[in-house]
Structures are given as structure tokens and as C-alpha cells.
Amino acid sequence: MGFAKKDHEFLRAIGLAPENPGGFINGKWKASGPFISTVIPSNNQEIAKVTEVSMEEYEEDLWSCNGAAKTWKSLPALKRGEIVRQIEDALREKLQHLGKLVSLEMGKILAEGIGEVQEVIDMCDFAVGQSRQLNGSIIRSERPDHMMFEFDYAIVGVITTFNFPCAVLGWNACIALVCGNWKGAPTTPLVTIAVTKLIAEVLEKNDLPGAIFTAFCGGAEIGEAIAKDTRIPLVSFTGSSKVGAKVQQIVTERFGKCLLELSGNNALIVMDDADVGLAVRSIFFAAVGTAGQRCTMCRRLHLHESIYQNVLDQLVGLYKQVKIGDPLETGTLVGPVHTKVSRENFEKGISTIKSQRGKILTGGSVIESDGNFVQPTIVEIASNASVVKEELFGPVLYVMKFKTLEEAVELNNSVPRGLSSSIFTSKPNTIFKWIGPHGSDCGIVNVNTPTNGAEIGGAFGGEKATGGGREAGSDSWKQYMRRSTCTINYGTERPLAQGINFG
């Protein structure tokens, strides 16, 4: 059986077929749940069919996964790192095909699709190095002839999201270096299957249990099962703040650990002394790229009143020139939003904006076609409008004036979420106020660079309703571990801490 379109035949090179089982369970591909069709956001035509997993198959998987964890834990960290290195090589070999699949199924332009897979490759590289320095602490004991040290370990369940169907797995699984479960987003199942097949091949080649890495294609029922499952000590969830709050509640009620990467409503500030040309180029990608479907996108633009009109005129000019279309075509800068529901939410958002006296400077409409295309939009609006406080997940940029740095910082910090933020300035005193305790309250605080485009070397995540989680660089690997403090008495006496004398 062939694919509906000949130009989709490249999918066979990454293990995909017109019909695919959506579960990798105990080293085997199987699924007996409902059929779903995955579609192209550009025209809503079917790419392939996927069978979702059933709850019975989920239960089968969890038992096998726990058994595989014992094998995985017995391997030295360097050996685990070597497995991740081989996964890196497998991903690099299929980089172009996987990147094209991400673009085809999610809707982001090809350069971004390839870049997302490259990010997972880079995370593998990072994790290989990390496997040589998973260091605990040696702690000086207050008791004679005693020593203390710390070590760590855990099983991880990862629930990913549609806008980064590949990268979110990489941020988590590569660093965790442990046995875990992966539930991909329901609307990007082919990415889930293709990446898992490459990893499964590496495990098989090394005579390791397939259950070390398992995957589920399914909906909310599977995600809820992962959240409730006491056999999964850590659940990493990426998605909306609303759903993340529910996941956190469920996991906390069973005394599990939760790593949350949730919504953003990010502000970019341009001061009166900023390099305007640099700022405009940065804002353009931060607000338009991925059709506005990055959690780190620039949603709110605060411009100093003295440069307000200059920046705005340049931005409007760029927006009117942007090429919207098939994300796989050369020259396209903006593809479709991901689903029909995304397009409907855009329309509802524009209606709400207008009802709150927002002025549409450019864009503001859906594009009539078979796909989910909308116009990148700039809105002039009051900073106290309630719609500005919420995240509209699409290419909508709110523009507002300010007079002082203190006012701009207050506006940046005035929303419930706290993921990413950025300021453009040439003054050192402004920079250090911005990154200091009285500056941005976000997890990512940038200077003269946009709110998006985070590197893997720095810990990624945000504060407040963004969830407080951190992934990728720094010492975020410690979140994936069960931490134990070990005390060893190598003497013959039994001294107690704090000088206590008990008998």
C-alpha cells in the first residue's frame, strides 16, 4: 500500500507506512485502540493513519518498563552515554527526513523542522558529556569517622506537545538517561513513531530491552494514566498552564514529582538607546516564526515612546512583505497554524481584541484556503486590556508605549506567566537592573537578543504559571534523579549528630 501522495514516500526511509501502530510496548510495535488520521496543516489532507494504544496496552507496557529499568540501572553511566551517542548518530543520519516530517506534520517551515531535530542531536551530545560527570556531593560529617555522600536515580514519564514534537523529548530523555515512557502529542503521532523507531534500533543492536524506551500515541486518557501512575516517580509535562495545573495536582496527590514547562506570554522591551535595526530584526522572527506557536514567542512589545513610531513603521513594513504558504517551499517564512481549532481560536482572539479596543495595524484575518493559514498580526492596544494578560497561541503581537525603565519592567512582570523576556539597550546600568532582583521575573532573561531561540547549554523554563520547571543545560539533570544522602560509619564508636548523648 502506498502513500496518497508520491512526495510522501520519503517517510518509508524513517520507518513509516500509510498505516502505523502507535505503541512501542516491551520492544514490539502494537496498538488496538481507535484509528486516527494525521493531516497536513497546509491543506488538511491525510498523511497516514495511526492506531492509538489502549489502556490494556499501557498497563502491559508499564510492567515491562519497570523490569527494563533494572537492566538500565545496572549499566555504568558511561555505557548509558554510549547508547545515547549511538542514538545521536542515528538521528543525524536521518536529519533531513525527520526535519521534513516535523515540517509536514506540525506546519513549521522546513528550516525550523530541521533545526528542531538538530536540537535533539545536540541534546544527545550534551548528555553524552553529562554521563561522565553525574557527580554527587561528598559532605564533611560533624561526627568522627563518618562520611556522607549523595547519589541519584529515577524513572521518567514524558508528555510532549505538538509545537515541538521532537525537541521536547530530547530535552527530557537525553539528559535523564533512564528508562521512561513517552506520550507524544495526539496530532503529531508520526514524529513520535519515527523517532522511537530509530531509538529502538539502537537498543536492539546493543542487546538491550526495548522497554527501556517506550512510546504511546494516544489522547488525554493516556496522559492522565501517566500522571496517576505511582510507578512513574517523575512526570515531565509540556503544554498549557491549564492542563499543567491538572497534571501537577494529580501527580502531587500521589506524592510524585512533576516537571512542568507551560505557557508563556513573553515581553520584549526596546529602550530609547537601543540599536533599532537589531531590535526590529529580532522582533520579526520572535513574533512571526513558527506562526506564533512557540511558548517563547514575543507576544507583547513594549516600545519607548521616543522610538515607538519608528520601530512600528519598520515592523508593519516587514509584516506586509512576509511570504505565507507551504512550509516545505523555499522562501516561505510563515506556514499554517497547526489545526483547524488553532485557526478558530485565532479568529476568536481577534474578535476579543477588537471588543477591547485593540487597533489592528496589519493582518487580523484568516486566509481562505484548504489549510489553516492566518495573517501575522500587529495590534496597538492598551497595556491594561485583559486580553494582553493571556496567551493567544498564534502570530499576534501586542504593541504598547512606555516612558521609563521602571514602567517597562512592571509591564513585563504584570502577567501570570513568566517564561521568557528580553530588553534592547546599550546602557550597562539598564542591563544590570534588568537582570537583577528588581528586573524581569522570568526564567529566561535576555539582553539584545529575542525572547525565543534558547540554547541547550542554558537551563530552559519559567516561573509563575509557566510551572517552574527547568530542562536542558546547567544542573537541571538533578531534577530527573532520586536523591539519597548516604552516611557511612567507618569507625567503632557511635557518635550522634548535634552532640546528642543517648545512653
Short mmCIF file of C-alpha atoms in Angstrom, two decimals:
data_model
loop_
_atom_site.label_atom_id
_atom_site.label_comp_id
_atom_site.label_asym_id
_atom_site.label_seq_id
_atom_site.Cartn_x
_atom_site.Cartn_y
_atom_site.Cartn_z
CA MET A 1 0.00 0.00 0.00
CA GLY A 2 1.37 3.39 -0.99
CA PHE A 3 1.01 6.86 0.45
CA ALA A 4 -1.69 9.09 -1.02
CA LYS A 5 0.98 11.44 -2.35
CA LYS A 6 4.17 10.31 -4.06
CA ASP A 7 6.20 13.03 -2.37
CA HIS A 8 5.41 11.37 0.97
CA GLU A 9 7.29 8.22 0.04
CA PHE A 10 10.34 9.60 1.85
CA LEU A 11 8.55 8.60 5.06
CA ARG A 12 9.40 4.95 4.39
CA ALA A 13 13.07 5.82 4.92
CA ILE A 14 12.27 6.61 8.56
CA GLY A 15 10.15 3.53 9.14
CA LEU A 16 6.69 4.93 8.45
CA ALA A 17 3.87 3.41 6.38
CA PRO A 18 0.39 4.54 5.30
CA GLU A 19 -0.94 2.70 8.39
CA ASN A 20 1.07 2.54 11.64
CA PRO A 21 0.63 1.01 15.10
CA GLY A 22 1.09 3.81 17.63
CA GLY A 23 2.60 1.95 20.57
CA PHE A 24 6.11 0.66 21.19
CA ILE A 25 5.48 -1.72 24.05
CA ASN A 26 8.00 -4.12 25.56
CA GLY A 27 10.12 -3.96 22.43
CA LYS A 28 7.24 -4.52 19.98
CA TRP A 29 5.03 -2.26 17.88
CA LYS A 30 1.39 -2.81 18.70
CA ALA A 31 -1.85 -0.89 19.25
CA SER A 32 -5.51 -1.84 19.36
CA GLY A 33 -7.19 1.49 20.07
CA PRO A 34 -9.02 3.74 17.62
CA PHE A 35 -7.64 4.76 14.21
CA ILE A 36 -6.74 8.41 13.75
CA SER A 37 -5.60 10.28 10.65
CA THR A 38 -2.68 12.64 10.86
CA VAL A 39 -3.04 15.53 8.42
CA ILE A 40 -1.04 18.27 6.73
CA PRO A 41 -1.88 21.66 8.31
CA SER A 42 -1.30 23.33 4.93
CA ASN A 43 -4.30 21.61 3.29
CA ASN A 44 -5.80 19.26 5.93
CA GLN A 45 -5.22 16.24 3.70
CA GLU A 46 -4.28 12.92 5.26
CA ILE A 47 -0.64 11.88 5.52
CA ALA A 48 -1.15 8.48 7.17
CA LYS A 49 -3.25 6.58 9.69
CA VAL A 50 -2.15 5.66 13.20
CA THR A 51 -3.72 3.23 15.65
CA GLU A 52 -3.67 4.57 19.20
CA VAL A 53 -2.83 2.38 22.18
CA SER A 54 -5.44 1.00 24.57
CA MET A 55 -5.34 1.21 28.36
CA GLU A 56 -4.62 -2.52 28.48
CA GLU A 57 -1.53 -1.98 26.35
CA TYR A 58 -0.48 0.91 28.56
CA GLU A 59 -0.67 -1.37 31.60
CA GLU A 60 1.33 -4.07 29.82
CA ASP A 61 3.97 -1.52 28.98
CA LEU A 62 4.40 -0.19 32.50
CA TRP A 63 5.19 -3.63 33.86
CA SER A 64 7.78 -4.26 31.16
CA CYS A 65 9.23 -0.80 31.61
CA ASN A 66 9.82 -1.34 35.30
CA GLY A 67 11.63 -4.58 34.55
CA ALA A 68 13.82 -2.91 31.93
CA ALA A 69 14.70 -0.17 34.43
CA LYS A 70 16.65 -2.71 36.48
CA THR A 71 18.78 -3.61 33.45
CA TRP A 72 19.35 0.04 32.59
CA LYS A 73 20.32 0.98 36.13
CA SER A 74 22.93 -1.77 36.21
CA LEU A 75 24.79 -0.22 33.28
CA PRO A 76 27.61 2.20 34.13
CA ALA A 77 26.81 5.81 33.32
CA LEU A 78 29.43 5.81 30.56
CA LYS A 79 27.72 2.85 28.88
CA ARG A 80 24.39 4.66 29.03
CA GLY A 81 26.12 7.64 27.50
CA GLU A 82 27.43 5.43 24.70
CA ILE A 83 23.86 4.33 23.91
CA VAL A 84 22.79 7.96 23.72
CA ARG A 85 25.75 8.66 21.42
CA GLN A 86 24.52 5.96 19.06
CA ILE A 87 21.04 7.47 19.15
CA GLU A 88 22.64 10.78 18.21
CA ASP A 89 24.33 9.16 15.20
CA ALA A 90 21.05 7.54 14.11
CA LEU A 91 19.22 10.86 14.32
CA ARG A 92 21.97 12.68 12.44
CA GLU A 93 21.82 10.12 9.62
CA LYS A 94 18.07 10.80 9.20
CA LEU A 95 18.20 14.53 9.99
CA GLN A 96 16.78 15.76 6.68
CA HIS A 97 13.96 13.22 6.55
CA LEU A 98 12.97 13.77 10.18
CA GLY A 99 13.12 17.54 9.78
CA LYS A 100 10.90 17.32 6.71
CA LEU A 101 8.43 15.17 8.66
CA VAL A 102 8.27 17.71 11.50
CA SER A 103 7.56 20.43 8.95
CA LEU A 104 4.99 18.33 7.12
CA GLU A 105 3.05 17.18 10.19
CA MET A 106 3.39 20.19 12.51
CA GLY A 107 3.38 23.01 9.96
CA LYS A 108 6.57 24.92 10.82
CA ILE A 109 8.87 25.87 7.93
CA LEU A 110 11.50 23.35 6.82
CA ALA A 111 14.44 25.25 8.32
CA GLU A 112 12.74 25.15 11.71
CA GLY A 113 11.80 21.48 11.34
CA ILE A 114 15.40 20.52 10.61
CA GLY A 115 16.56 22.82 13.39
CA GLU A 116 14.29 21.05 15.88
CA VAL A 117 15.77 17.64 15.08
CA GLN A 118 19.24 19.16 15.26
CA GLU A 119 18.34 20.32 18.75
CA VAL A 120 17.71 16.73 19.81
CA ILE A 121 21.04 15.71 18.25
CA ASP A 122 22.73 18.49 20.22
CA MET A 123 20.97 17.36 23.40
CA CYS A 124 22.30 13.84 22.83
CA ASP A 125 25.79 15.28 22.52
CA PHE A 126 25.27 17.27 25.71
CA ALA A 127 24.02 14.16 27.54
CA VAL A 128 26.98 12.04 26.42
CA GLY A 129 29.30 14.51 28.12
CA GLN A 130 26.99 14.67 31.11
CA SER A 131 27.26 10.89 31.54
CA ARG A 132 30.89 11.41 32.59
CA GLN A 133 30.04 13.90 35.32
CA LEU A 134 26.85 12.80 37.08
CA ASN A 135 28.51 13.80 40.31
CA GLY A 136 27.07 13.73 43.80
CA SER A 137 28.39 15.65 46.78
CA ILE A 138 30.93 14.46 49.34
CA ILE A 139 29.82 16.03 52.62
CA ARG A 140 32.08 16.51 55.62
CA SER A 141 30.45 14.86 58.62
CA GLU A 142 30.42 16.53 62.00
CA ARG A 143 30.87 13.07 63.59
CA PRO A 144 34.30 11.42 63.86
CA ASP A 145 34.98 8.52 61.48
CA HIS A 146 31.86 9.26 59.38
CA MET A 147 31.34 10.37 55.82
CA MET A 148 28.28 11.34 53.78
CA PHE A 149 27.64 11.44 50.05
CA GLU A 150 24.67 11.84 47.69
CA PHE A 151 23.52 9.85 44.66
CA ASP A 152 20.50 9.93 42.41
CA TYR A 153 18.16 7.97 40.06
CA ALA A 154 14.55 7.97 38.74
CA ILE A 155 12.10 6.74 36.05
CA VAL A 156 10.65 9.47 33.85
CA GLY A 157 7.32 9.78 32.05
CA VAL A 158 7.37 12.44 29.31
CA ILE A 159 4.22 14.03 27.86
CA THR A 160 5.13 16.18 24.85
CA THR A 161 3.36 18.88 22.87
CA PHE A 162 2.54 19.41 19.20
CA ASN A 163 4.61 22.53 18.53
CA PHE A 164 7.92 20.79 19.40
CA PRO A 165 7.05 17.12 18.90
CA CYS A 166 10.70 16.09 18.68
CA ALA A 167 12.69 18.58 20.75
CA VAL A 168 10.71 18.24 23.99
CA LEU A 169 11.57 14.54 24.07
CA GLY A 170 15.23 15.39 23.57
CA TRP A 171 15.32 17.93 26.41
CA ASN A 172 13.99 15.28 28.78
CA ALA A 173 15.04 11.79 27.66
CA CYS A 174 18.59 12.61 26.63
CA ILE A 175 19.56 14.09 29.98
CA ALA A 176 17.53 11.65 32.07
CA LEU A 177 19.48 8.69 30.62
CA VAL A 178 16.96 6.39 32.26
CA CYS A 179 14.07 4.06 31.50
CA GLY A 180 10.95 6.05 30.71
CA ASN A 181 7.67 6.41 28.85
CA TRP A 182 6.93 8.89 26.08
CA LYS A 183 3.43 10.01 25.14
CA GLY A 184 3.62 12.13 22.01
CA ALA A 185 1.08 14.80 21.09
CA PRO A 186 -2.09 13.33 19.50
CA THR A 187 -1.77 15.49 16.38
CA THR A 188 1.88 14.63 15.62
CA PRO A 189 1.98 10.83 16.01
CA LEU A 190 4.25 10.19 13.02
CA VAL A 191 7.09 12.13 14.66
CA THR A 192 6.58 10.06 17.81
CA ILE A 193 6.76 6.80 15.86
CA ALA A 194 9.69 7.75 13.62
CA VAL A 195 11.95 8.91 16.45
CA THR A 196 11.07 5.90 18.60
CA LYS A 197 11.92 3.51 15.74
CA LEU A 198 15.42 4.94 15.48
CA ILE A 199 15.95 4.62 19.23
CA ALA A 200 14.51 1.09 19.24
CA GLU A 201 17.01 0.03 16.56
CA VAL A 202 19.88 1.27 18.73
CA LEU A 203 18.62 -0.64 21.76
CA GLU A 204 18.22 -3.83 19.72
CA LYS A 205 21.71 -3.50 18.25
CA ASN A 206 23.10 -3.34 21.79
CA ASP A 207 21.05 -6.32 23.05
CA LEU A 208 19.14 -4.11 25.47
CA PRO A 209 15.45 -4.48 26.36
CA GLY A 210 13.17 -2.48 24.08
CA ALA A 211 11.15 -1.46 27.14
CA ILE A 212 13.97 0.88 28.17
CA PHE A 213 12.30 3.36 25.85
CA THR A 214 8.58 3.10 25.19
CA ALA A 215 6.13 5.27 23.29
CA PHE A 216 2.37 5.81 23.26
CA CYS A 217 0.27 7.54 20.64
CA GLY A 218 -2.94 8.44 22.39
CA GLY A 219 -5.09 11.16 23.85
CA ALA A 220 -5.85 12.60 27.27
CA GLU A 221 -6.67 9.17 28.73
CA ILE A 222 -3.05 8.01 28.34
CA GLY A 223 -1.67 11.28 29.65
CA GLU A 224 -3.88 11.06 32.71
CA ALA A 225 -2.77 7.45 33.29
CA ILE A 226 0.89 8.54 33.29
CA ALA A 227 0.10 11.33 35.74
CA LYS A 228 -1.71 8.92 38.11
CA ASP A 229 0.76 6.04 37.89
CA THR A 230 2.71 5.55 41.12
CA ARG A 231 5.29 3.53 39.18
CA ILE A 232 6.42 6.74 37.48
CA PRO A 233 8.15 8.91 40.12
CA LEU A 234 8.68 11.88 37.77
CA VAL A 235 6.28 13.19 35.14
CA SER A 236 7.51 15.83 32.71
CA PHE A 237 4.65 17.69 31.05
CA THR A 238 4.86 20.33 28.32
CA GLY A 239 1.69 22.16 27.34
CA SER A 240 -0.79 24.77 28.53
CA SER A 241 -0.89 26.19 32.05
CA LYS A 242 -4.49 25.00 32.39
CA VAL A 243 -3.69 21.34 31.68
CA GLY A 244 -0.36 21.57 33.51
CA ALA A 245 -2.15 22.61 36.71
CA LYS A 246 -4.31 19.48 36.48
CA VAL A 247 -1.28 17.25 35.85
CA GLN A 248 0.53 18.77 38.80
CA GLN A 249 -2.46 18.24 41.09
CA ILE A 250 -2.77 14.57 40.11
CA VAL A 251 0.96 13.85 40.46
CA THR A 252 1.25 15.73 43.76
CA GLU A 253 -1.71 13.87 45.26
CA ARG A 254 0.26 10.62 44.86
CA PHE A 255 3.44 12.33 46.15
CA GLY A 256 5.17 12.13 42.77
CA LYS A 257 7.46 14.73 41.26
CA CYS A 258 6.37 16.98 38.41
CA LEU A 259 8.47 18.91 35.88
CA LEU A 260 6.28 21.49 34.13
CA GLU A 261 7.07 23.53 31.01
CA LEU A 262 3.90 25.53 30.42
CA SER A 263 2.62 28.60 28.60
CA GLY A 264 4.44 31.88 28.07
CA ASN A 265 3.28 35.44 27.44
CA ASN A 266 6.61 36.99 26.71
CA ALA A 267 7.53 40.66 26.55
CA LEU A 268 10.28 42.36 24.59
CA ILE A 269 11.29 45.89 25.65
CA VAL A 270 13.02 48.37 23.34
CA MET A 271 14.67 51.30 25.16
CA ASP A 272 15.30 54.72 23.64
CA ASP A 273 19.05 53.99 23.33
CA ALA A 274 18.62 50.61 21.59
CA ASP A 275 20.01 49.57 18.21
CA VAL A 276 16.67 49.86 16.39
CA GLY A 277 17.75 47.83 13.36
CA LEU A 278 18.86 44.92 15.55
CA ALA A 279 15.68 45.15 17.59
CA VAL A 280 13.37 45.12 14.56
CA ARG A 281 15.04 42.05 13.04
CA SER A 282 14.83 40.26 16.35
CA ILE A 283 11.19 41.15 16.97
CA PHE A 284 10.21 39.98 13.50
CA PHE A 285 11.38 36.40 13.99
CA ALA A 286 10.32 36.32 17.64
CA ALA A 287 6.74 37.30 16.76
CA VAL A 288 6.23 35.66 13.34
CA GLY A 289 8.33 32.47 13.37
CA THR A 290 6.54 29.11 13.74
CA ALA A 291 3.31 31.06 13.02
CA GLY A 292 3.44 32.28 16.60
CA GLN A 293 3.31 28.76 18.05
CA ARG A 294 6.34 28.80 20.31
CA CYS A 295 5.98 29.21 24.06
CA THR A 296 8.92 31.66 23.82
CA MET A 297 7.40 33.81 21.07
CA CYS A 298 7.27 37.56 21.62
CA ARG A 299 3.61 38.30 22.43
CA ARG A 300 3.98 41.76 23.98
CA LEU A 301 6.17 44.51 22.57
CA HIS A 302 6.87 47.50 24.82
CA LEU A 303 8.43 50.41 22.93
CA HIS A 304 9.85 53.58 24.46
CA GLU A 305 7.70 56.49 23.35
CA SER A 306 10.63 58.23 21.62
CA ILE A 307 11.25 55.35 19.16
CA TYR A 308 7.72 53.94 19.13
CA GLN A 309 6.61 55.04 15.67
CA ASN A 310 9.98 54.32 14.03
CA VAL A 311 10.02 50.70 15.21
CA LEU A 312 6.34 50.22 14.47
CA ASP A 313 6.60 51.52 10.91
CA GLN A 314 9.50 49.20 10.14
CA LEU A 315 7.69 46.19 11.62
CA VAL A 316 4.49 46.84 9.69
CA GLY A 317 6.54 47.07 6.51
CA LEU A 318 8.17 43.70 7.17
CA TYR A 319 4.85 42.05 8.02
CA LYS A 320 3.37 43.16 4.72
CA GLN A 321 6.22 41.51 2.82
CA VAL A 322 6.27 38.16 4.64
CA LYS A 323 5.67 35.10 2.47
CA ILE A 324 2.93 32.83 3.84
CA GLY A 325 2.45 29.37 2.37
CA ASP A 326 3.54 25.75 2.20
CA PRO A 327 6.22 25.35 4.90
CA LEU A 328 8.18 22.95 2.69
CA GLU A 329 8.55 25.51 -0.11
CA THR A 330 11.74 27.56 -0.32
CA GLY A 331 11.21 31.16 0.73
CA THR A 332 8.21 30.55 2.96
CA LEU A 333 8.60 32.30 6.32
CA VAL A 334 5.18 31.55 7.82
CA GLY A 335 3.37 28.25 7.50
CA PRO A 336 -0.09 27.39 8.80
CA VAL A 337 -1.20 27.17 12.39
CA HIS A 338 -1.36 23.55 13.43
CA THR A 339 -5.07 22.64 13.32
CA LYS A 340 -8.49 23.93 12.33
CA VAL A 341 -9.13 24.55 16.02
CA SER A 342 -6.00 26.73 16.13
CA ARG A 343 -7.40 28.79 13.26
CA GLU A 344 -10.74 29.12 15.03
CA ASN A 345 -9.01 30.24 18.23
CA PHE A 346 -7.17 32.89 16.21
CA GLU A 347 -10.48 34.23 14.90
CA LYS A 348 -11.99 34.28 18.39
CA GLY A 349 -8.91 36.05 19.70
CA ILE A 350 -9.10 38.78 17.07
CA SER A 351 -12.77 39.29 17.92
CA THR A 352 -11.89 39.67 21.61
CA ILE A 353 -9.08 42.09 20.76
CA LYS A 354 -11.45 44.32 18.80
CA SER A 355 -14.00 44.25 21.61
CA GLN A 356 -11.28 45.58 23.95
CA ARG A 357 -10.45 48.50 21.62
CA GLY A 358 -7.39 46.91 20.07
CA LYS A 359 -6.42 48.51 16.78
CA ILE A 360 -5.35 46.09 14.04
CA LEU A 361 -2.36 47.69 12.27
CA THR A 362 -1.77 44.80 9.88
CA GLY A 363 -3.14 41.28 9.45
CA GLY A 364 -6.02 40.18 11.65
CA SER A 365 -7.74 37.73 9.29
CA VAL A 366 -7.71 34.07 8.33
CA ILE A 367 -6.63 33.27 4.79
CA GLU A 368 -9.27 31.48 2.77
CA SER A 369 -7.79 28.14 1.70
CA ASP A 370 -7.98 24.43 2.46
CA GLY A 371 -5.26 24.89 5.07
CA ASN A 372 -5.03 26.57 8.45
CA PHE A 373 -3.42 29.82 7.35
CA VAL A 374 -3.82 33.10 9.24
CA GLN A 375 -2.26 36.52 8.77
CA PRO A 376 0.57 37.59 11.11
CA THR A 377 -0.98 40.42 13.07
CA ILE A 378 0.17 43.57 14.88
CA VAL A 379 -2.23 45.11 17.40
CA GLU A 380 -1.96 48.51 19.05
CA ILE A 381 -3.67 48.16 22.43
CA ALA A 382 -3.72 49.50 25.99
CA SER A 383 -1.43 47.62 28.36
CA ASN A 384 -4.26 47.12 30.86
CA ALA A 385 -6.54 45.31 28.37
CA SER A 386 -7.37 41.90 29.82
CA VAL A 387 -6.65 40.09 26.54
CA VAL A 388 -2.99 41.16 26.82
CA LYS A 389 -2.65 39.17 30.05
CA GLU A 390 -3.49 35.87 28.32
CA GLU A 391 -1.59 33.82 25.72
CA LEU A 392 -3.12 33.70 22.24
CA PHE A 393 -1.18 30.87 20.63
CA GLY A 394 -0.74 32.34 17.17
CA PRO A 395 1.09 35.13 15.29
CA VAL A 396 -0.42 38.08 17.19
CA LEU A 397 1.82 40.84 18.56
CA TYR A 398 0.53 43.44 21.05
CA VAL A 399 2.37 46.78 20.86
CA MET A 400 2.39 49.33 23.71
CA LYS A 401 4.26 52.51 24.71
CA PHE A 402 6.16 53.22 27.91
CA LYS A 403 8.14 56.16 29.33
CA THR A 404 10.57 54.76 31.93
CA LEU A 405 12.50 51.55 32.56
CA GLU A 406 10.62 51.04 35.82
CA GLU A 407 7.32 51.18 33.95
CA ALA A 408 8.57 48.71 31.33
CA VAL A 409 9.74 46.22 33.97
CA GLU A 410 6.42 46.48 35.75
CA LEU A 411 4.59 45.77 32.48
CA ASN A 412 6.86 42.80 31.78
CA ASN A 413 6.09 41.33 35.20
CA SER A 414 2.36 42.07 35.16
CA VAL A 415 1.15 38.82 33.55
CA PRO A 416 0.52 35.45 35.24
CA ARG A 417 3.20 33.63 33.24
CA GLY A 418 6.95 34.12 33.45
CA LEU A 419 8.82 32.19 30.78
CA SER A 420 10.98 34.46 28.60
CA SER A 421 11.73 38.18 28.40
CA SER A 422 14.10 40.49 26.56
CA ILE A 423 15.35 44.06 26.61
CA PHE A 424 17.20 46.01 23.91
CA THR A 425 19.51 48.70 25.26
CA SER A 426 23.12 49.89 25.09
CA LYS A 427 23.39 51.12 28.70
CA PRO A 428 25.17 48.83 31.19
CA ASN A 429 23.19 50.21 34.15
CA THR A 430 19.92 49.34 32.38
CA ILE A 431 21.19 45.84 31.59
CA PHE A 432 22.14 45.09 35.18
CA LYS A 433 18.89 46.46 36.57
CA TRP A 434 17.01 44.25 34.09
CA ILE A 435 18.85 41.04 35.03
CA GLY A 436 18.91 41.87 38.74
CA PRO A 437 16.44 41.27 41.59
CA HIS A 438 14.31 44.26 40.62
CA GLY A 439 14.21 43.37 36.92
CA SER A 440 12.47 40.64 34.94
CA ASP A 441 10.72 37.93 36.96
CA CYS A 442 11.03 35.33 34.17
CA GLY A 443 13.08 32.16 33.98
CA ILE A 444 14.77 33.41 30.79
CA VAL A 445 16.07 37.00 30.90
CA ASN A 446 17.68 38.17 27.64
CA VAL A 447 19.56 41.29 26.55
CA ASN A 448 19.78 42.45 22.92
CA THR A 449 18.51 39.10 21.69
CA PRO A 450 14.89 37.99 21.21
CA THR A 451 12.70 36.04 23.62
CA ASN A 452 12.93 32.84 21.55
CA GLY A 453 15.83 30.74 20.29
CA ALA A 454 17.05 29.33 23.63
CA GLU A 455 20.27 27.30 23.51
CA ILE A 456 20.61 23.86 25.07
CA GLY A 457 23.57 24.94 27.22
CA GLY A 458 21.34 27.04 29.45
CA ALA A 459 18.52 25.70 31.62
CA PHE A 460 15.17 26.26 29.89
CA GLY A 461 12.00 27.08 31.82
CA GLY A 462 9.97 29.74 33.55
CA GLU A 463 8.36 30.96 36.75
CA LYS A 464 4.80 31.59 38.00
CA ALA A 465 2.14 29.94 35.78
CA THR A 466 4.88 28.69 33.44
CA GLY A 467 5.41 25.96 36.01
CA GLY A 468 8.88 26.47 37.46
CA GLY A 469 10.50 23.56 35.61
CA ARG A 470 13.96 23.60 34.06
CA GLU A 471 15.20 21.43 31.19
CA ALA A 472 18.44 21.15 29.19
CA GLY A 473 21.64 22.77 30.45
CA SER A 474 23.08 23.87 33.78
CA ASP A 475 22.42 21.35 36.58
CA SER A 476 18.83 20.61 35.54
CA TRP A 477 19.77 16.91 35.24
CA LYS A 478 19.32 16.69 39.01
CA GLN A 479 15.55 17.06 38.56
CA TYR A 480 15.45 13.64 36.88
CA MET A 481 17.09 11.87 39.78
CA ARG A 482 16.01 10.28 43.04
CA ARG A 483 18.30 11.91 45.54
CA SER A 484 19.68 9.96 48.50
CA THR A 485 22.08 11.01 51.23
CA CYS A 486 24.25 8.13 52.46
CA THR A 487 26.04 8.19 55.79
CA ILE A 488 28.81 5.66 56.46
CA ASN A 489 30.33 4.98 59.85
CA TYR A 490 33.78 3.51 59.28
CA GLY A 491 34.79 3.65 62.96
CA THR A 492 33.88 1.65 66.06
CA GLU A 493 32.12 4.39 68.01
CA ARG A 494 28.51 5.59 67.71
CA PRO A 495 28.57 9.38 68.00
CA LEU A 496 25.31 11.20 67.32
CA ALA A 497 24.87 14.43 65.41
CA GLN A 498 24.31 17.74 67.20
CA GLY A 499 26.31 16.37 70.14
CA ILE A 500 23.38 14.34 71.48
CA ASN A 501 24.25 11.80 74.18
CA PHE A 502 21.68 9.00 74.31
CA GLY A 503 22.59 6.45 76.92
#
